[in-house]
């Protein structure tokens, strides 16, 4: 552990040791010229918030500490090239797609992708063929199978890439190696939004990582599961199916020209953290997970959803539901009342994201369980009507869909507003995105179906936060005229 290098930390420490007098941006002058109400922790953090000074390298043209840190990142993940991203996986997905896809290219895209993938496809002016994911036996959208990818690669021999989301928001994976093998056999690159899987490279008990399985371009939100600051992400590249210079061009073009040093430092530290994640840490982590699992399986009110594909499930993600059937949203309120803040809630469950505990992180589970014990339960909670674990339409999924218009056509059309109930069959002019998880329910350019409208109305009714949908609260949606 001690021999794991953290070059950005050394670089910044060296600079601070020189007792520098700031005559440069940012305006807080290393956390000294600040509003009097600035919390001390923030002003201390500002003292690390530097700019491209002598000795501090430049993210956009790395030659010193940042170059070394990115090399260490690449060597840990065993890639050809890896980049620090200071604008989140959002910019990673944009750069990955713009760098690999040309205007008009047909691409096979897993439908339950994050909105940033869709935005990347829009900017690239691509032609996405959405492949709808399998539902597991409880109606939860998981991934795609190799046979489906094979079928669509055959159906669309002009496809220039496959874009996958692995794992899904709930930590569930899919048979990536066979999918990648099939695509590579046809020399089609596979781009993976592995935002939730930066820690998979540590090996079991975590699912296999997309890079180990041979994906060509992979995006990691280091800030989601590693101890990195929000907006800290990685982009990785390997193999010869991708034009590396193109991807790099977009990484440079799309990111801020004033990259945050605290974020870069946290990215370097997060890489060192996962690199030093040893056998003892993993067995301690597994032990601790078992404690919470045992607790939940013996709980009189709560239970934990266990996916049938346990080998592909990330143990950091816990989907907890109420046995009696109070909704996930209500459960979230109960949890928040005792100070437990879940990642998200759905109609059926709440999602808890556990930390990547190391052997020296004692008491975390104990504290969590103590909070659970504070929850209050009322007698005779009313069960949710018989709708299975998830309220989705089990087994009733379309296999694939296309946008009804090209992105180019959409730019030229006028837009009008319609009541949701009258919008079935029209083409949506806006994306409707329940957030989190940020997966569009309706994509811009998609023909609106009866099921979409029903889901939308249900989400509105139960108060789910929705992005997009300017007039949704008034029960209206914008469509192309
Ligand atoms: C699957 C997936 N991809 C990409 C993103 C965007 O990541 P970021 O917030 O790091 O920009 C998210 C964010 O929630 C996500 O869930």
PDB file of N, CA and C in Angstrom, residues 314-392:
ATOM      1  N   UNK A 314     -23.527  -6.466  -8.334  1.00  0.00           N
ATOM      2  CA  UNK A 314     -22.561  -5.715  -7.541  1.00  0.00           C
ATOM      3  C   UNK A 314     -23.002  -5.711  -6.078  1.00  0.00           C
ATOM      4  N   UNK A 315     -22.178  -6.252  -5.175  1.00  0.00           N
ATOM      5  CA  UNK A 315     -22.591  -6.272  -3.767  1.00  0.00           C
ATOM      6  C   UNK A 315     -22.670  -4.892  -3.122  1.00  0.00           C
ATOM      7  N   UNK A 316     -22.184  -3.846  -3.819  1.00  0.00           N
ATOM      8  CA  UNK A 316     -22.310  -2.492  -3.252  1.00  0.00           C
ATOM      9  C   UNK A 316     -23.752  -1.984  -3.305  1.00  0.00           C
ATOM     10  N   UNK A 317     -24.573  -2.600  -4.147  1.00  0.00           N
ATOM     11  CA  UNK A 317     -25.928  -2.087  -4.342  1.00  0.00           C
ATOM     12  C   UNK A 317     -26.934  -2.981  -3.606  1.00  0.00           C
ATOM     13  N   UNK A 318     -27.746  -2.359  -2.774  1.00  0.00           N
ATOM     14  CA  UNK A 318     -28.793  -3.107  -2.072  1.00  0.00           C
ATOM     15  C   UNK A 318     -30.156  -2.541  -2.452  1.00  0.00           C
ATOM     16  N   UNK A 319     -31.024  -3.411  -2.954  1.00  0.00           N
ATOM     17  CA  UNK A 319     -32.397  -2.979  -3.275  1.00  0.00           C
ATOM     18  C   UNK A 319     -33.287  -3.466  -2.140  1.00  0.00           C
ATOM     19  N   UNK A 320     -33.763  -2.530  -1.362  1.00  0.00           N
ATOM     20  CA  UNK A 320     -34.504  -2.895  -0.150  1.00  0.00           C
ATOM     21  C   UNK A 320     -35.975  -2.537  -0.344  1.00  0.00           C
ATOM     22  N   UNK A 321     -36.856  -3.445   0.049  1.00  0.00           N
ATOM     23  CA  UNK A 321     -38.292  -3.162  -0.071  1.00  0.00           C
ATOM     24  C   UNK A 321     -39.011  -3.549   1.208  1.00  0.00           C
ATOM     25  N   UNK A 322     -40.241  -3.106   1.279  1.00  0.00           N
ATOM     26  CA  UNK A 322     -41.044  -3.382   2.463  1.00  0.00           C
ATOM     27  C   UNK A 322     -41.857  -4.634   2.218  1.00  0.00           C
ATOM     28  N   UNK A 323     -41.788  -5.568   3.152  1.00  0.00           N
ATOM     29  CA  UNK A 323     -42.488  -6.844   2.957  1.00  0.00           C
ATOM     30  C   UNK A 323     -43.990  -6.644   2.825  1.00  0.00           C
ATOM     31  N   UNK A 324     -44.522  -5.698   3.589  1.00  0.00           N
ATOM     32  CA  UNK A 324     -45.970  -5.474   3.577  1.00  0.00           C
ATOM     33  C   UNK A 324     -46.412  -4.746   2.334  1.00  0.00           C
ATOM     34  N   UNK A 325     -45.525  -4.064   1.667  1.00  0.00           N
ATOM     35  CA  UNK A 325     -45.897  -3.455   0.402  1.00  0.00           C
ATOM     36  C   UNK A 325     -46.011  -1.948   0.416  1.00  0.00           C
ATOM     37  N   UNK A 326     -45.516  -1.222   1.445  1.00  0.00           N
ATOM     38  CA  UNK A 326     -45.502   0.233   1.290  1.00  0.00           C
ATOM     39  C   UNK A 326     -44.527   0.540   0.153  1.00  0.00           C
ATOM     40  N   UNK A 327     -44.781   1.610  -0.558  1.00  0.00           N
ATOM     41  CA  UNK A 327     -44.002   1.853  -1.775  1.00  0.00           C
ATOM     42  C   UNK A 327     -42.554   2.214  -1.436  1.00  0.00           C
ATOM     43  N   UNK A 328     -41.701   2.121  -2.459  1.00  0.00           N
ATOM     44  CA  UNK A 328     -40.309   2.519  -2.288  1.00  0.00           C
ATOM     45  C   UNK A 328     -40.206   3.982  -1.884  1.00  0.00           C
ATOM     46  N   UNK A 329     -41.080   4.818  -2.456  1.00  0.00           N
ATOM     47  CA  UNK A 329     -41.035   6.249  -2.138  1.00  0.00           C
ATOM     48  C   UNK A 329     -41.372   6.485  -0.665  1.00  0.00           C
ATOM     49  N   UNK A 330     -42.382   5.741  -0.176  1.00  0.00           N
ATOM     50  CA  UNK A 330     -42.736   5.888   1.248  1.00  0.00           C
ATOM     51  C   UNK A 330     -41.603   5.361   2.133  1.00  0.00           C
ATOM     52  N   UNK A 331     -40.991   4.275   1.666  1.00  0.00           N
ATOM     53  CA  UNK A 331     -39.883   3.704   2.442  1.00  0.00           C
ATOM     54  C   UNK A 331     -38.724   4.698   2.516  1.00  0.00           C
ATOM     55  N   UNK A 332     -38.492   5.385   1.421  1.00  0.00           N
ATOM     56  CA  UNK A 332     -37.430   6.398   1.411  1.00  0.00           C
ATOM     57  C   UNK A 332     -37.702   7.456   2.493  1.00  0.00           C
ATOM     58  N   UNK A 333     -38.976   7.877   2.581  1.00  0.00           N
ATOM     59  CA  UNK A 333     -39.322   8.886   3.616  1.00  0.00           C
ATOM     60  C   UNK A 333     -39.039   8.347   5.004  1.00  0.00           C
ATOM     61  N   UNK A 334     -39.386   7.075   5.225  1.00  0.00           N
ATOM     62  CA  UNK A 334     -39.155   6.486   6.553  1.00  0.00           C
ATOM     63  C   UNK A 334     -37.662   6.411   6.851  1.00  0.00           C
ATOM     64  N   UNK A 335     -36.894   6.059   5.829  1.00  0.00           N
ATOM     65  CA  UNK A 335     -35.434   5.956   6.032  1.00  0.00           C
ATOM     66  C   UNK A 335     -34.847   7.338   6.315  1.00  0.00           C
ATOM     67  N   UNK A 336     -35.317   8.324   5.559  1.00  0.00           N
ATOM     68  CA  UNK A 336     -34.782   9.673   5.752  1.00  0.00           C
ATOM     69  C   UNK A 336     -35.132  10.210   7.144  1.00  0.00           C
ATOM     70  N   UNK A 337     -36.272   9.741   7.657  1.00  0.00           N
ATOM     71  CA  UNK A 337     -36.675  10.192   8.996  1.00  0.00           C
ATOM     72  C   UNK A 337     -35.677   9.734  10.060  1.00  0.00           C
ATOM     73  N   UNK A 338     -34.941   8.629   9.781  1.00  0.00           N
ATOM     74  CA  UNK A 338     -33.919   8.196  10.749  1.00  0.00           C
ATOM     75  C   UNK A 338     -32.514   8.545  10.238  1.00  0.00           C
ATOM     76  N   UNK A 339     -32.475   9.408   9.223  1.00  0.00           N
ATOM     77  CA  UNK A 339     -31.177   9.911   8.748  1.00  0.00           C
ATOM     78  C   UNK A 339     -30.455   9.013   7.772  1.00  0.00           C
ATOM     79  N   UNK A 340     -31.165   8.044   7.172  1.00  0.00           N
ATOM     80  CA  UNK A 340     -30.532   7.220   6.122  1.00  0.00           C
ATOM     81  C   UNK A 340     -31.033   7.762   4.784  1.00  0.00           C
ATOM     82  N   UNK A 341     -30.126   8.219   3.945  1.00  0.00           N
ATOM     83  CA  UNK A 341     -30.505   8.817   2.662  1.00  0.00           C
ATOM     84  C   UNK A 341     -30.182   7.865   1.519  1.00  0.00           C
ATOM     85  N   UNK A 342     -31.190   7.200   0.946  1.00  0.00           N
ATOM     86  CA  UNK A 342     -30.932   6.266  -0.161  1.00  0.00           C
ATOM     87  C   UNK A 342     -30.545   7.006  -1.442  1.00  0.00           C
ATOM     88  N   UNK A 343     -30.012   6.235  -2.389  1.00  0.00           N
ATOM     89  CA  UNK A 343     -29.650   6.788  -3.696  1.00  0.00           C
ATOM     90  C   UNK A 343     -30.907   7.167  -4.476  1.00  0.00           C
ATOM     91  N   UNK A 344     -31.896   6.289  -4.440  1.00  0.00           N
ATOM     92  CA  UNK A 344     -33.155   6.565  -5.144  1.00  0.00           C
ATOM     93  C   UNK A 344     -34.243   5.654  -4.616  1.00  0.00           C
ATOM     94  N   UNK A 345     -35.468   5.987  -4.966  1.00  0.00           N
ATOM     95  CA  UNK A 345     -36.566   5.058  -4.670  1.00  0.00           C
ATOM     96  C   UNK A 345     -37.380   4.884  -5.937  1.00  0.00           C
ATOM     97  N   UNK A 346     -37.989   3.713  -6.048  1.00  0.00           N
ATOM     98  CA  UNK A 346     -38.933   3.468  -7.137  1.00  0.00           C
ATOM     99  C   UNK A 346     -40.271   3.150  -6.470  1.00  0.00           C
ATOM    100  N   UNK A 347     -41.223   2.735  -7.280  1.00  0.00           N
ATOM    101  CA  UNK A 347     -42.517   2.395  -6.679  1.00  0.00           C
ATOM    102  C   UNK A 347     -42.377   1.237  -5.698  1.00  0.00           C
ATOM    103  N   UNK A 348     -41.410   0.362  -5.974  1.00  0.00           N
ATOM    104  CA  UNK A 348     -41.340  -0.853  -5.161  1.00  0.00           C
ATOM    105  C   UNK A 348     -40.199  -0.866  -4.135  1.00  0.00           C
ATOM    106  N   UNK A 349     -39.082  -0.221  -4.445  1.00  0.00           N
ATOM    107  CA  UNK A 349     -37.922  -0.393  -3.552  1.00  0.00           C
ATOM    108  C   UNK A 349     -37.099   0.882  -3.431  1.00  0.00           C
ATOM    109  N   UNK A 350     -36.158   0.851  -2.472  1.00  0.00           N
ATOM    110  CA  UNK A 350     -35.152   1.916  -2.413  1.00  0.00           C
ATOM    111  C   UNK A 350     -33.808   1.285  -2.757  1.00  0.00           C
ATOM    112  N   UNK A 351     -32.945   2.094  -3.338  1.00  0.00           N
ATOM    113  CA  UNK A 351     -31.611   1.606  -3.668  1.00  0.00           C
ATOM    114  C   UNK A 351     -30.618   2.224  -2.692  1.00  0.00           C
ATOM    115  N   UNK A 352     -29.863   1.348  -1.997  1.00  0.00           N
ATOM    116  CA  UNK A 352     -28.813   1.830  -1.099  1.00  0.00           C
ATOM    117  C   UNK A 352     -27.474   1.512  -1.743  1.00  0.00           C
ATOM    118  N   UNK A 353     -26.577   2.474  -1.745  1.00  0.00           N
ATOM    119  CA  UNK A 353     -25.235   2.248  -2.305  1.00  0.00           C
ATOM    120  C   UNK A 353     -24.262   2.181  -1.135  1.00  0.00           C
ATOM    121  N   UNK A 354     -23.680   0.996  -0.954  1.00  0.00           N
ATOM    122  CA  UNK A 354     -22.756   0.806   0.171  1.00  0.00           C
ATOM    123  C   UNK A 354     -21.367   1.313  -0.195  1.00  0.00           C
ATOM    124  N   UNK A 355     -20.549   1.601   0.803  1.00  0.00           N
ATOM    125  CA  UNK A 355     -19.188   2.050   0.491  1.00  0.00           C
ATOM    126  C   UNK A 355     -18.247   0.860   0.287  1.00  0.00           C
ATOM    127  N   UNK A 356     -17.191   1.114  -0.420  1.00  0.00           N
ATOM    128  CA  UNK A 356     -16.164   0.105  -0.665  1.00  0.00           C
ATOM    129  C   UNK A 356     -15.282   0.039   0.595  1.00  0.00           C
ATOM    130  N   UNK A 357     -15.799  -0.664   1.603  1.00  0.00           N
ATOM    131  CA  UNK A 357     -15.118  -0.674   2.908  1.00  0.00           C
ATOM    132  C   UNK A 357     -13.779  -1.375   2.831  1.00  0.00           C
ATOM    133  N   UNK A 358     -12.814  -0.833   3.539  1.00  0.00           N
ATOM    134  CA  UNK A 358     -11.524  -1.522   3.711  1.00  0.00           C
ATOM    135  C   UNK A 358     -11.469  -2.068   5.131  1.00  0.00           C
ATOM    136  N   UNK A 359     -10.494  -2.946   5.357  1.00  0.00           N
ATOM    137  CA  UNK A 359     -10.436  -3.652   6.647  1.00  0.00           C
ATOM    138  C   UNK A 359     -10.343  -2.699   7.835  1.00  0.00           C
ATOM    139  N   UNK A 360      -9.819  -1.470   7.620  1.00  0.00           N
ATOM    140  CA  UNK A 360      -9.716  -0.575   8.782  1.00  0.00           C
ATOM    141  C   UNK A 360     -10.940   0.327   8.959  1.00  0.00           C
ATOM    142  N   UNK A 361     -11.997   0.094   8.161  1.00  0.00           N
ATOM    143  CA  UNK A 361     -13.223   0.880   8.348  1.00  0.00           C
ATOM    144  C   UNK A 361     -14.185   0.126   9.261  1.00  0.00           C
ATOM    145  N   UNK A 362     -13.990   0.293  10.540  1.00  0.00           N
ATOM    146  CA  UNK A 362     -14.845  -0.432  11.482  1.00  0.00           C
ATOM    147  C   UNK A 362     -16.134   0.360  11.693  1.00  0.00           C
ATOM    148  N   UNK A 363     -17.100  -0.279  12.279  1.00  0.00           N
ATOM    149  CA  UNK A 363     -18.336   0.336  12.819  1.00  0.00           C
ATOM    150  C   UNK A 363     -19.333   0.842  11.781  1.00  0.00           C
ATOM    151  N   UNK A 364     -19.009   0.820  10.493  1.00  0.00           N
ATOM    152  CA  UNK A 364     -19.936   1.391   9.510  1.00  0.00           C
ATOM    153  C   UNK A 364     -21.275   0.651   9.524  1.00  0.00           C
ATOM    154  N   UNK A 365     -21.201  -0.692   9.391  1.00  0.00           N
ATOM    155  CA  UNK A 365     -22.443  -1.487   9.350  1.00  0.00           C
ATOM    156  C   UNK A 365     -23.196  -1.390  10.661  1.00  0.00           C
ATOM    157  N   UNK A 366     -22.446  -1.346  11.752  1.00  0.00           N
ATOM    158  CA  UNK A 366     -23.089  -1.274  13.076  1.00  0.00           C
ATOM    159  C   UNK A 366     -23.936   0.001  13.145  1.00  0.00           C
ATOM    160  N   UNK A 367     -23.345   1.093  12.693  1.00  0.00           N
ATOM    161  CA  UNK A 367     -24.066   2.379  12.727  1.00  0.00           C
ATOM    162  C   UNK A 367     -25.291   2.358  11.816  1.00  0.00           C
ATOM    163  N   UNK A 368     -25.102   1.740  10.625  1.00  0.00           N
ATOM    164  CA  UNK A 368     -26.219   1.659   9.680  1.00  0.00           C
ATOM    165  C   UNK A 368     -27.368   0.872  10.301  1.00  0.00           C
ATOM    166  N   UNK A 369     -27.035  -0.251  10.914  1.00  0.00           N
ATOM    167  CA  UNK A 369     -28.080  -1.103  11.502  1.00  0.00           C
ATOM    168  C   UNK A 369     -28.750  -0.378  12.679  1.00  0.00           C
ATOM    169  N   UNK A 370     -27.969   0.361  13.438  1.00  0.00           N
ATOM    170  CA  UNK A 370     -28.566   1.134  14.549  1.00  0.00           C
ATOM    171  C   UNK A 370     -29.605   2.121  14.018  1.00  0.00           C
ATOM    172  N   UNK A 371     -29.311   2.716  12.850  1.00  0.00           N
ATOM    173  CA  UNK A 371     -30.286   3.643  12.236  1.00  0.00           C
ATOM    174  C   UNK A 371     -31.545   2.887  11.810  1.00  0.00           C
ATOM    175  N   UNK A 372     -31.343   1.725  11.167  1.00  0.00           N
ATOM    176  CA  UNK A 372     -32.507   0.926  10.753  1.00  0.00           C
ATOM    177  C   UNK A 372     -33.390   0.615  11.960  1.00  0.00           C
ATOM    178  N   UNK A 373     -32.757   0.340  13.076  1.00  0.00           N
ATOM    179  CA  UNK A 373     -33.498  -0.030  14.285  1.00  0.00           C
ATOM    180  C   UNK A 373     -34.374   1.104  14.804  1.00  0.00           C
ATOM    181  N   UNK A 374     -34.032   2.355  14.398  1.00  0.00           N
ATOM    182  CA  UNK A 374     -34.822   3.499  14.865  1.00  0.00           C
ATOM    183  C   UNK A 374     -36.120   3.673  14.074  1.00  0.00           C
ATOM    184  N   UNK A 375     -36.261   2.919  12.969  1.00  0.00           N
ATOM    185  CA  UNK A 375     -37.434   3.122  12.107  1.00  0.00           C
ATOM    186  C   UNK A 375     -38.720   2.707  12.815  1.00  0.00           C
ATOM    187  N   UNK A 376     -39.761   3.470  12.529  1.00  0.00           N
ATOM    188  CA  UNK A 376     -41.039   3.157  13.174  1.00  0.00           C
ATOM    189  C   UNK A 376     -41.975   2.516  12.164  1.00  0.00           C
ATOM    190  N   UNK A 377     -42.709   1.522  12.629  1.00  0.00           N
ATOM    191  CA  UNK A 377     -43.625   0.798  11.741  1.00  0.00           C
ATOM    192  C   UNK A 377     -45.032   0.884  12.295  1.00  0.00           C
ATOM    193  N   UNK A 378     -45.985   1.121  11.394  1.00  0.00           N
ATOM    194  CA  UNK A 378     -47.373   1.191  11.850  1.00  0.00           C
ATOM    195  C   UNK A 378     -48.019  -0.172  11.634  1.00  0.00           C
ATOM    196  N   UNK A 379     -48.991  -0.470  12.484  1.00  0.00           N
ATOM    197  CA  UNK A 379     -49.675  -1.760  12.328  1.00  0.00           C
ATOM    198  C   UNK A 379     -50.480  -1.740  11.037  1.00  0.00           C
ATOM    199  N   UNK A 380     -50.510  -2.873  10.358  1.00  0.00           N
ATOM    200  CA  UNK A 380     -51.377  -3.047   9.181  1.00  0.00           C
ATOM    201  C   UNK A 380     -51.095  -2.116   8.018  1.00  0.00           C
ATOM    202  N   UNK A 381     -49.805  -1.960   7.631  1.00  0.00           N
ATOM    203  CA  UNK A 381     -49.482  -1.143   6.449  1.00  0.00           C
ATOM    204  C   UNK A 381     -50.214  -1.753   5.249  1.00  0.00           C
ATOM    205  N   UNK A 382     -50.810  -0.882   4.423  1.00  0.00           N
ATOM    206  CA  UNK A 382     -51.616  -1.382   3.315  1.00  0.00           C
ATOM    207  C   UNK A 382     -50.734  -1.936   2.189  1.00  0.00           C
ATOM    208  N   UNK A 383     -50.941  -3.183   1.771  1.00  0.00           N
ATOM    209  CA  UNK A 383     -50.090  -3.706   0.695  1.00  0.00           C
ATOM    210  C   UNK A 383     -50.373  -3.036  -0.651  1.00  0.00           C
ATOM    211  N   UNK A 384     -49.330  -2.909  -1.455  1.00  0.00           N
ATOM    212  CA  UNK A 384     -49.499  -2.410  -2.825  1.00  0.00           C
ATOM    213  C   UNK A 384     -50.298  -3.466  -3.588  1.00  0.00           C
ATOM    214  N   UNK A 385     -51.155  -3.030  -4.518  1.00  0.00           N
ATOM    215  CA  UNK A 385     -51.956  -3.991  -5.288  1.00  0.00           C
ATOM    216  C   UNK A 385     -51.041  -5.012  -5.955  1.00  0.00           C
ATOM    217  N   UNK A 386     -51.583  -6.169  -6.256  1.00  0.00           N
ATOM    218  CA  UNK A 386     -50.794  -7.257  -6.839  1.00  0.00           C
ATOM    219  C   UNK A 386     -50.109  -6.839  -8.133  1.00  0.00           C
ATOM    220  N   UNK A 387     -48.869  -6.429  -8.061  1.00  0.00           N
ATOM    221  CA  UNK A 387     -48.210  -6.080  -9.311  1.00  0.00           C
ATOM    222  C   UNK A 387     -46.775  -6.605  -9.375  1.00  0.00           C
ATOM    223  N   UNK A 388     -46.487  -7.645  -8.618  1.00  0.00           N
ATOM    224  CA  UNK A 388     -45.145  -8.212  -8.653  1.00  0.00           C
ATOM    225  C   UNK A 388     -44.167  -7.267  -8.002  1.00  0.00           C
ATOM    226  N   UNK A 389     -42.910  -7.579  -8.130  1.00  0.00           N
ATOM    227  CA  UNK A 389     -41.892  -6.771  -7.469  1.00  0.00           C
ATOM    228  C   UNK A 389     -41.845  -5.380  -8.063  1.00  0.00           C
ATOM    229  N   UNK A 390     -41.917  -5.324  -9.363  1.00  0.00           N
ATOM    230  CA  UNK A 390     -41.810  -4.058 -10.072  1.00  0.00           C
ATOM    231  C   UNK A 390     -43.112  -3.868 -10.825  1.00  0.00           C
ATOM    232  N   UNK A 391     -43.507  -2.616 -11.054  1.00  0.00           N
ATOM    233  CA  UNK A 391     -44.799  -2.428 -11.691  1.00  0.00           C
ATOM    234  C   UNK A 391     -44.708  -2.431 -13.217  1.00  0.00           C
ATOM    235  N   UNK A 392     -43.521  -2.712 -13.761  1.00  0.00           N
ATOM    236  CA  UNK A 392     -43.360  -2.767 -15.220  1.00  0.00           C
ATOM    237  C   UNK A 392     -44.207  -3.875 -15.824  1.00  0.00           C
TER     238      UNK A 392
END
